[in-house]
Short mmCIF file of C-alpha atoms and ligand atoms in Angstrom, two decimals:
data_model
loop_
_atom_site.label_atom_id
_atom_site.label_comp_id
_atom_site.label_asym_id
_atom_site.label_seq_id
_atom_site.Cartn_x
_atom_site.Cartn_y
_atom_site.Cartn_z
CA UNK V 25 38.56 -30.78 -16.36
CA UNK V 26 37.39 -28.81 -13.65
CA UNK V 27 39.90 -26.53 -14.63
CA UNK V 28 38.37 -26.11 -18.03
CA UNK V 29 35.20 -25.62 -16.52
CA UNK V 30 36.04 -22.98 -13.87
CA UNK V 31 37.56 -21.20 -17.24
CA UNK V 32 34.49 -21.80 -18.91
CA UNK V 33 32.27 -20.39 -16.18
CA UNK V 34 34.60 -17.89 -16.33
CA UNK V 35 34.37 -16.97 -20.12
CA UNK V 36 30.97 -17.11 -19.99
CA UNK V 37 30.72 -14.36 -16.77
CA UNK V 38 32.78 -11.95 -18.59
CA UNK V 39 31.05 -12.09 -21.86
CA UNK V 40 28.65 -9.50 -21.20
CA UNK V 41 25.66 -10.73 -22.40
CA UNK V 42 27.25 -11.52 -25.61
CA UNK V 43 27.17 -14.73 -27.10
CA UNK V 44 30.53 -16.95 -27.50
CA UNK V 45 30.43 -19.41 -30.39
CA UNK V 46 31.65 -23.21 -29.15
CA UNK V 47 35.39 -22.66 -31.10
CA UNK V 48 36.49 -19.13 -29.59
CA UNK V 49 35.66 -21.09 -26.19
CA UNK V 50 37.94 -24.26 -27.79
CA UNK V 51 40.36 -21.43 -28.36
CA UNK V 52 39.98 -19.72 -25.12
CA UNK V 53 40.12 -22.50 -23.37
CA UNK V 54 42.42 -25.00 -25.08
CA UNK V 55 40.00 -27.79 -25.51
CA UNK V 56 38.16 -29.40 -28.17
CA UNK V 57 34.98 -27.69 -28.60
CA UNK V 58 33.57 -31.47 -26.97
CA UNK V 59 34.76 -30.64 -24.26
CA UNK V 60 32.77 -27.32 -24.36
CA UNK V 61 29.55 -29.14 -25.09
CA UNK V 62 30.01 -31.69 -22.50
CA UNK V 63 30.42 -29.14 -20.26
CA UNK V 64 27.49 -27.07 -20.75
CA UNK V 65 25.60 -30.23 -20.60
CA UNK V 66 27.19 -30.61 -17.17
CA UNK V 67 26.70 -26.83 -16.25
CA UNK V 68 22.98 -27.06 -16.93
CA UNK V 69 22.30 -29.70 -14.62
CA UNK V 70 24.08 -27.97 -12.17
CA UNK V 71 21.34 -25.55 -12.31
CA UNK V 72 23.07 -23.08 -14.51
CA UNK V 73 20.32 -21.22 -17.30
CA UNK V 74 22.50 -21.44 -20.43
CA UNK V 75 20.98 -19.87 -24.10
CA UNK V 76 22.44 -21.68 -26.81
CA UNK V 77 21.66 -20.30 -30.69
CA UNK V 78 22.86 -21.81 -33.21
CA UNK V 79 25.61 -19.93 -35.51
CA UNK V 80 26.03 -17.56 -32.39
CA UNK V 81 27.12 -20.01 -29.61
CA UNK V 82 26.31 -19.40 -25.94
CA UNK V 83 25.04 -16.51 -23.58
CA UNK V 84 24.90 -17.36 -19.45
CA UNK V 85 21.67 -16.47 -17.87
CA UNK V 86 22.31 -17.09 -14.40
CA UNK V 87 24.26 -19.25 -12.24
CA UNK V 88 22.73 -21.33 -9.16
CA UNK V 89 24.54 -18.62 -7.22
CA UNK V 90 22.27 -16.13 -8.50
CA UNK V 91 18.79 -14.58 -6.88
CA UNK V 92 15.82 -13.69 -9.54
CA UNK V 93 12.51 -12.30 -7.85
CA UNK V 94 11.45 -15.37 -9.99
CA UNK V 95 13.22 -18.07 -8.09
CA UNK V 96 11.91 -16.09 -4.81
CA UNK V 97 7.85 -16.01 -6.12
CA UNK V 98 8.36 -19.87 -7.52
CA UNK V 99 6.96 -22.26 -4.63
CA UNK V 100 6.51 -18.69 -2.53
CA UNK V 101 4.17 -20.86 0.26
CA UNK V 102 2.88 -17.13 1.97
CA UNK V 103 -0.18 -15.75 1.71
CA UNK V 104 0.98 -12.26 1.84
CA UNK V 105 4.61 -12.14 3.15
CA UNK V 106 7.18 -11.68 0.05
CA UNK V 107 3.71 -11.32 -2.63
CA UNK V 108 5.28 -7.82 -3.33
CA UNK V 109 8.49 -7.87 -4.13
CA UNK V 110 11.39 -5.30 -5.24
CA UNK V 111 14.54 -6.81 -6.29
CA UNK V 112 17.62 -4.98 -6.99
CA UNK V 113 21.08 -5.94 -8.30
CA UNK V 114 22.78 -3.28 -5.74
CA UNK V 115 21.35 -0.46 -3.50
CA UNK V 116 22.90 1.68 -1.12
CA UNK V 117 20.59 -0.03 1.61
CA UNK V 118 17.18 -2.08 1.35
CA UNK V 119 16.10 -0.23 4.01
CA UNK V 120 16.12 3.25 2.89
CA UNK V 121 14.35 1.76 -0.04
CA UNK V 122 11.66 0.14 1.96
CA UNK V 123 11.13 3.22 4.06
CA UNK V 124 11.20 5.19 1.25
CA UNK V 125 8.20 2.34 -0.03
CA UNK V 126 6.75 2.52 2.58
CA UNK V 127 5.90 5.70 3.00
CA UNK V 128 4.20 5.27 -1.06
CA UNK V 129 2.20 3.36 0.78
CA UNK V 130 3.32 0.11 0.22
CA UNK V 131 1.49 -2.95 1.46
CA UNK V 132 2.33 -5.04 4.34
CA UNK V 133 4.61 -7.86 3.14
CA UNK V 134 6.05 -6.14 0.85
CA UNK V 135 9.66 -7.04 0.67
CA UNK V 136 13.16 -5.24 -0.38
CA UNK V 137 15.68 -7.69 -1.82
CA UNK V 138 19.20 -6.41 -2.88
CA UNK V 139 22.16 -8.67 -4.53
CA UNK V 140 24.04 -6.32 -2.85
CA UNK V 141 24.05 -3.22 -0.47
CA UNK V 142 26.60 -0.77 -0.76
CA UNK V 143 26.57 1.12 2.86
CA UNK V 144 24.16 -2.27 4.48
CA UNK V 145 23.27 -0.41 7.50
CA UNK V 146 23.53 -2.11 11.66
CA UNK V 147 21.63 0.18 15.03
CA UNK V 148 22.75 3.32 16.00
CA UNK V 149 25.16 4.06 12.75
CA UNK V 150 26.87 1.08 12.38
CA UNK V 151 27.20 -0.33 9.32
CA UNK V 152 26.27 -4.12 7.89
CA UNK V 153 28.99 -5.74 5.47
CA UNK V 154 26.77 -7.02 2.42
CA UNK V 155 29.00 -8.74 -0.43
CA UNK V 156 27.02 -9.65 -3.84
CA UNK V 157 25.36 -12.59 -4.15
CA UNK V 158 26.92 -13.79 -0.47
CA UNK V 159 24.33 -13.54 1.30
CA UNK V 160 19.95 -12.37 2.02
CA UNK V 161 19.83 -8.91 2.14
CA UNK V 162 16.20 -8.14 2.56
CA UNK V 163 13.79 -5.85 3.94
CA UNK V 164 10.08 -6.03 4.72
CA UNK V 165 7.16 -3.71 5.37
CA UNK V 166 4.87 -4.76 8.42
CA UNK V 167 1.59 -2.85 9.24
CA UNK V 168 0.36 -4.53 12.48
CA UNK V 169 -2.22 -2.21 14.06
CA UNK V 170 -0.22 -1.42 17.77
CA UNK V 171 1.90 0.91 19.81
CA UNK V 172 5.07 1.91 18.92
CA UNK V 173 6.05 0.30 21.85
CA UNK V 174 5.73 -2.71 20.92
CA UNK V 175 7.95 -2.23 18.01
CA UNK V 176 11.02 -4.27 19.90
CA UNK V 177 9.00 -7.14 20.03
CA UNK V 178 9.26 -7.53 15.91
CA UNK V 179 12.68 -8.25 16.59
CA UNK V 180 12.40 -10.83 18.67
CA UNK V 181 9.48 -12.64 16.71
CA UNK V 182 11.44 -12.40 13.27
CA UNK V 183 14.81 -13.69 15.17
CA UNK V 184 12.85 -16.53 16.02
CA UNK V 185 11.64 -16.88 12.34
CA UNK V 186 14.92 -16.94 10.83
CA UNK V 187 16.27 -18.97 13.34
CA UNK V 188 13.70 -21.47 12.41
CA UNK V 189 14.16 -21.47 8.71
CA UNK V 190 17.88 -21.79 8.84
CA UNK V 191 17.39 -24.81 11.13
CA UNK V 192 14.92 -26.09 8.84
CA UNK V 193 17.02 -25.04 4.66
CA UNK V 194 20.58 -26.00 6.71
CA UNK V 195 20.18 -28.53 9.69
CA UNK V 196 22.48 -25.87 11.86
CA UNK V 197 21.58 -25.11 15.06
CA UNK V 198 21.17 -21.36 15.22
CA UNK V 199 20.75 -19.65 19.06
CA UNK V 200 19.73 -16.09 19.09
CA UNK V 201 21.67 -13.51 21.36
CA UNK V 202 19.64 -11.08 22.72
CA UNK V 203 18.24 -8.45 21.33
CA UNK V 204 18.95 -8.74 17.49
CA UNK V 205 21.86 -11.28 16.54
CA UNK V 206 21.66 -15.13 15.68
CA UNK V 207 24.74 -17.05 16.09
CA UNK V 208 26.09 -20.09 14.84
CA UNK V 209 29.27 -21.34 17.50
CA UNK V 210 29.34 -18.60 19.05
CA UNK V 211 29.63 -16.65 15.47
CA UNK V 212 27.36 -14.09 14.23
CA UNK V 213 25.14 -15.59 11.53
CA UNK V 214 22.37 -12.80 11.19
CA UNK V 215 21.15 -9.23 11.86
CA UNK V 216 18.26 -7.74 12.51
CA UNK V 217 17.18 -4.22 12.31
CA UNK V 218 13.66 -3.17 13.08
CA UNK V 219 12.60 0.75 12.32
CA UNK V 220 9.40 2.03 12.53
CA UNK V 221 7.54 5.21 11.39
CA UNK V 222 4.94 6.21 14.19
CA UNK V 223 2.04 8.72 13.79
CA UNK V 224 1.39 10.14 17.29
CA UNK V 225 0.21 6.72 19.40
CA UNK V 226 0.74 4.20 16.74
CA UNK V 227 2.68 2.42 14.25
CA UNK V 228 2.08 3.04 10.59
CA UNK V 229 4.93 1.04 9.14
CA UNK V 230 7.49 -1.32 10.52
CA UNK V 231 10.99 -1.55 8.04
CA UNK V 232 12.46 -5.08 9.44
CA UNK V 233 15.68 -5.81 7.97
CA UNK V 234 17.68 -8.85 8.53
CA UNK V 235 20.93 -10.00 6.75
CA UNK V 236 22.09 -13.67 6.76
CA UNK V 237 25.45 -14.53 5.91
CA UNK V 238 24.75 -17.69 3.09
CA UNK V 239 27.26 -17.97 0.88
CA UNK V 240 30.21 -16.79 2.47
CA UNK V 241 33.39 -18.17 2.47
CA UNK V 242 36.22 -17.28 5.51
CA UNK V 243 37.99 -15.12 3.03
CA UNK V 244 34.69 -13.41 2.16
CA UNK V 245 33.93 -11.52 5.25
CA UNK V 246 35.36 -8.45 5.54
CA UNK V 247 38.84 -8.38 7.93
CA UNK V 248 36.61 -6.33 10.82
CA UNK V 249 34.90 -9.10 11.18
CA UNK V 250 36.50 -12.10 10.63
CA UNK V 251 36.79 -13.97 14.13
CA UNK V 252 33.12 -13.14 15.31
CA UNK V 253 31.08 -13.80 12.18
CA UNK V 254 30.64 -16.43 10.02
CA UNK V 255 28.38 -17.68 7.22
CA UNK V 256 25.99 -20.61 6.65
CA UNK V 257 28.24 -22.15 3.59
CA UNK V 258 30.87 -21.99 6.32
CA UNK V 259 29.55 -23.92 8.87
CA UNK V 260 27.79 -26.34 6.27
CA UNK V 261 30.33 -26.72 3.85
CA UNK V 262 27.45 -26.63 1.94
CA UNK V 263 26.16 -23.90 -0.86
CA UNK V 264 22.88 -22.72 0.27
CA UNK V 265 19.95 -22.12 -1.75
CA UNK V 266 18.80 -18.38 -1.21
CA UNK V 267 16.21 -18.54 -2.56
CA UNK V 268 14.67 -20.78 -0.39
CA UNK V 269 16.36 -19.19 2.67
CA UNK V 270 13.95 -16.50 1.41
CA UNK V 271 10.65 -18.22 1.20
CA UNK V 272 11.29 -20.76 4.02
CA UNK V 273 11.98 -17.74 6.31
CA UNK V 274 8.57 -15.47 4.99
CA UNK V 275 6.78 -18.39 5.53
CA UNK V 276 7.93 -19.00 9.17
CA UNK V 277 7.77 -15.24 9.90
CA UNK V 278 4.27 -14.98 8.51
CA UNK V 279 3.16 -17.80 10.57
CA UNK V 280 4.63 -16.48 13.42
CA UNK V 281 3.50 -12.49 13.27
CA UNK V 282 -0.47 -14.55 13.08
CA UNK V 283 0.19 -16.66 15.99
CA UNK V 284 1.30 -13.02 17.76
CA UNK V 285 -1.78 -10.83 16.54
CA UNK V 286 -4.15 -13.61 17.81
CA UNK V 287 -2.53 -14.58 21.09
CA UNK V 288 0.33 -11.90 22.29
CA UNK V 289 3.70 -12.18 22.97
CA UNK V 290 3.90 -15.55 25.66
CA UNK V 291 3.83 -18.05 22.44
CA UNK V 292 6.04 -16.16 20.82
CA UNK V 293 8.56 -15.78 24.09
CA UNK V 294 8.24 -19.29 24.54
CA UNK V 295 9.61 -20.35 21.47
CA UNK V 296 12.34 -17.67 21.71
CA UNK V 297 13.64 -19.39 24.71
CA UNK V 298 14.36 -21.96 23.17
CA UNK V 299 17.26 -20.55 21.13
CA UNK V 300 18.36 -18.14 23.38
CA UNK V 301 21.92 -18.62 24.32
CA UNK V 302 22.44 -15.37 27.28
CA UNK V 303 19.86 -16.48 29.22
CA UNK V 304 21.39 -17.97 32.92
CA UNK V 305 24.43 -16.54 32.34
CA UNK V 306 26.63 -13.61 33.28
CA UNK V 307 26.22 -10.75 30.93
CA UNK V 308 27.15 -7.28 30.27
CA UNK V 309 24.96 -5.31 28.57
CA UNK V 310 25.83 -2.09 26.90
CA UNK V 311 22.98 0.21 26.58
CA UNK V 312 23.83 4.00 25.53
CA UNK V 313 23.48 5.32 29.49
CA UNK V 314 25.95 2.96 30.66
CA UNK V 315 27.16 -0.94 31.48
CA UNK V 316 25.67 -3.42 33.54
CA UNK V 317 26.38 -6.28 34.55
CA UNK V 318 24.73 -9.30 35.76
CA UNK V 319 22.98 -12.38 35.28
CA UNK V 320 20.29 -12.68 32.34
CA UNK V 321 17.26 -14.07 34.14
CA UNK V 322 15.03 -13.89 31.17
CA UNK V 323 12.58 -11.61 28.91
CA UNK V 324 9.62 -10.01 30.19
CA UNK V 325 6.30 -10.87 28.30
CA UNK V 326 7.10 -7.46 26.42
CA UNK V 327 9.82 -9.39 25.32
CA UNK V 328 12.26 -6.88 27.60
CA UNK V 329 15.15 -8.22 28.88
CA UNK V 330 15.95 -9.12 32.84
CA UNK V 331 19.61 -8.57 34.32
CA UNK V 332 20.24 -9.08 37.83
CA UNK V 333 22.84 -7.26 39.37
CA UNK V 334 25.65 -8.38 42.02
CA UNK V 335 23.80 -6.42 44.67
CA UNK V 336 20.43 -8.30 43.53
CA UNK V 337 18.81 -5.09 41.23
CA UNK V 338 16.86 -6.24 38.33
CA UNK V 339 17.43 -3.87 35.82
CA UNK V 340 15.18 -3.93 32.49
CA UNK V 341 17.25 -3.71 28.97
CA UNK V 342 15.27 -2.10 26.41
CA UNK V 343 17.89 -2.15 23.97
CA UNK V 344 21.87 -3.27 24.24
CA UNK V 345 24.95 -4.73 23.21
CA UNK V 346 25.20 -7.88 24.93
CA UNK V 347 28.08 -9.09 25.77
CA UNK V 348 28.71 -12.85 26.90
C1 BT5 Q 409 22.69 -5.72 12.98
O1 BT5 Q 409 23.00 -4.44 13.97
O2 BT5 Q 409 23.00 -6.61 13.19
C2 BT5 Q 409 21.70 -4.80 12.26
C3 BT5 Q 409 22.16 -5.86 10.48
C4 BT5 Q 409 20.83 -5.62 9.70
C5 BT5 Q 409 21.50 -5.30 8.60
C6 BT5 Q 409 19.97 -5.99 7.43
S1 BT5 Q 409 20.37 -6.24 5.85
C7 BT5 Q 409 19.25 -5.64 5.25
C8 BT5 Q 409 18.80 -4.51 5.53
N1 BT5 Q 409 19.68 -3.13 5.02
C9 BT5 Q 409 20.31 -3.08 5.85
O3 BT5 Q 409 20.92 -1.91 5.07
N2 BT5 Q 409 20.32 -3.18 6.73
C10 BT5 Q 409 19.52 -4.26 7.33
P1 BT5 Q 409 24.25 -4.34 15.05
O4 BT5 Q 409 23.72 -5.21 16.27
O5 BT5 Q 409 24.02 -3.21 15.11
O6 BT5 Q 409 25.70 -4.38 14.35
C11 BT5 Q 409 26.41 -4.28 13.79
C12 BT5 Q 409 27.30 -5.27 13.67
O7 BT5 Q 409 27.71 -6.54 12.93
C13 BT5 Q 409 29.14 -4.32 13.00
O8 BT5 Q 409 29.57 -3.21 13.54
C14 BT5 Q 409 30.24 -5.43 12.65
O9 BT5 Q 409 30.87 -5.54 13.61
C15 BT5 Q 409 28.63 -7.03 12.47
N3 BT5 Q 409 28.91 -6.80 11.14
C16 BT5 Q 409 28.69 -6.25 10.17
N4 BT5 Q 409 28.46 -7.11 9.00
C17 BT5 Q 409 28.43 -8.23 9.47
C18 BT5 Q 409 28.13 -8.99 9.22
N5 BT5 Q 409 27.56 -9.66 7.40
N6 BT5 Q 409 28.16 -10.35 9.35
C19 BT5 Q 409 28.48 -10.18 10.57
N7 BT5 Q 409 28.62 -9.39 11.76
C20 BT5 Q 409 28.90 -8.24 10.60
#
């Protein structure tokens, strides 16, 4: 019976928008038309959207694994973030699309979401694996009236919002590894990339990219990241509604961004510290200019990491890869 269900989903998905009659499906799968009818009802209960037309048969519109623009909008509690959505099935990188939109004047809160990224990117030219329908691959446009030096703080605001949203949606306990990783059980589940368009001494727009591994099974993780990456599904053993995850993240981000604009970075720093893993530990910080080994003391009010080396010298690290 599970087998009929699987074959039915496959037959409908492979039909490429064509209708398949109950008779055709029954013959294909080798069961009765009644069985097909029963399974169609079951699928509907589980959140599949199927169109049925007399004399033509069934067509699949949406599976619960799919994400659509209306899934994101329906139930969204924000005022601005996510109100303007650019949704794609496949793009090179949502960052690239968002930069173009920002350049053309797209308003703050605009988001770009894609089911797949063909060349998703991390920092320093690294790549970000973005399998179709498995994760949240999203970029947001933010336009704070601030000097460009403040941009790195947005990585931390985003990390707090993402960690909080993951906790809310899954009950899992994510941890933040400065500056831009979120880990669960020591493995990376979220990556954040903050990029800046600035003119002279002010930010004209930030494009904040966030990648969340949601419904990957272990074998879906690219071999280059197996062992060091995970997904919410792997940790929770329950499929995650990506729409709910996006909605919760946007609500949290809008809230923390509001607090930041009102009260500055101090309250965000407090929240950030509740999620931080590296603080108090001996770490290696790899920066573009070299390596610093020492104890991570915490972050400054600007969001800069303080590391004390074995000689007692305190280094301020603006950007690095941290090894625990
Ligand atoms: C990041 O870079 O962690 C930032 C990732 C940002 C991705 C989002 S998705 C939406 C938006 N559009 C984009 O094109 N990018 C943003 P970094 O700290 O440099 O980490 C990159 C490293 O993480 C890689 O070198 C891999 O080792 C590892 N990695 C790649 N894909 C991963 C994945 N899906 N899950 C966990 N780790 C991954």
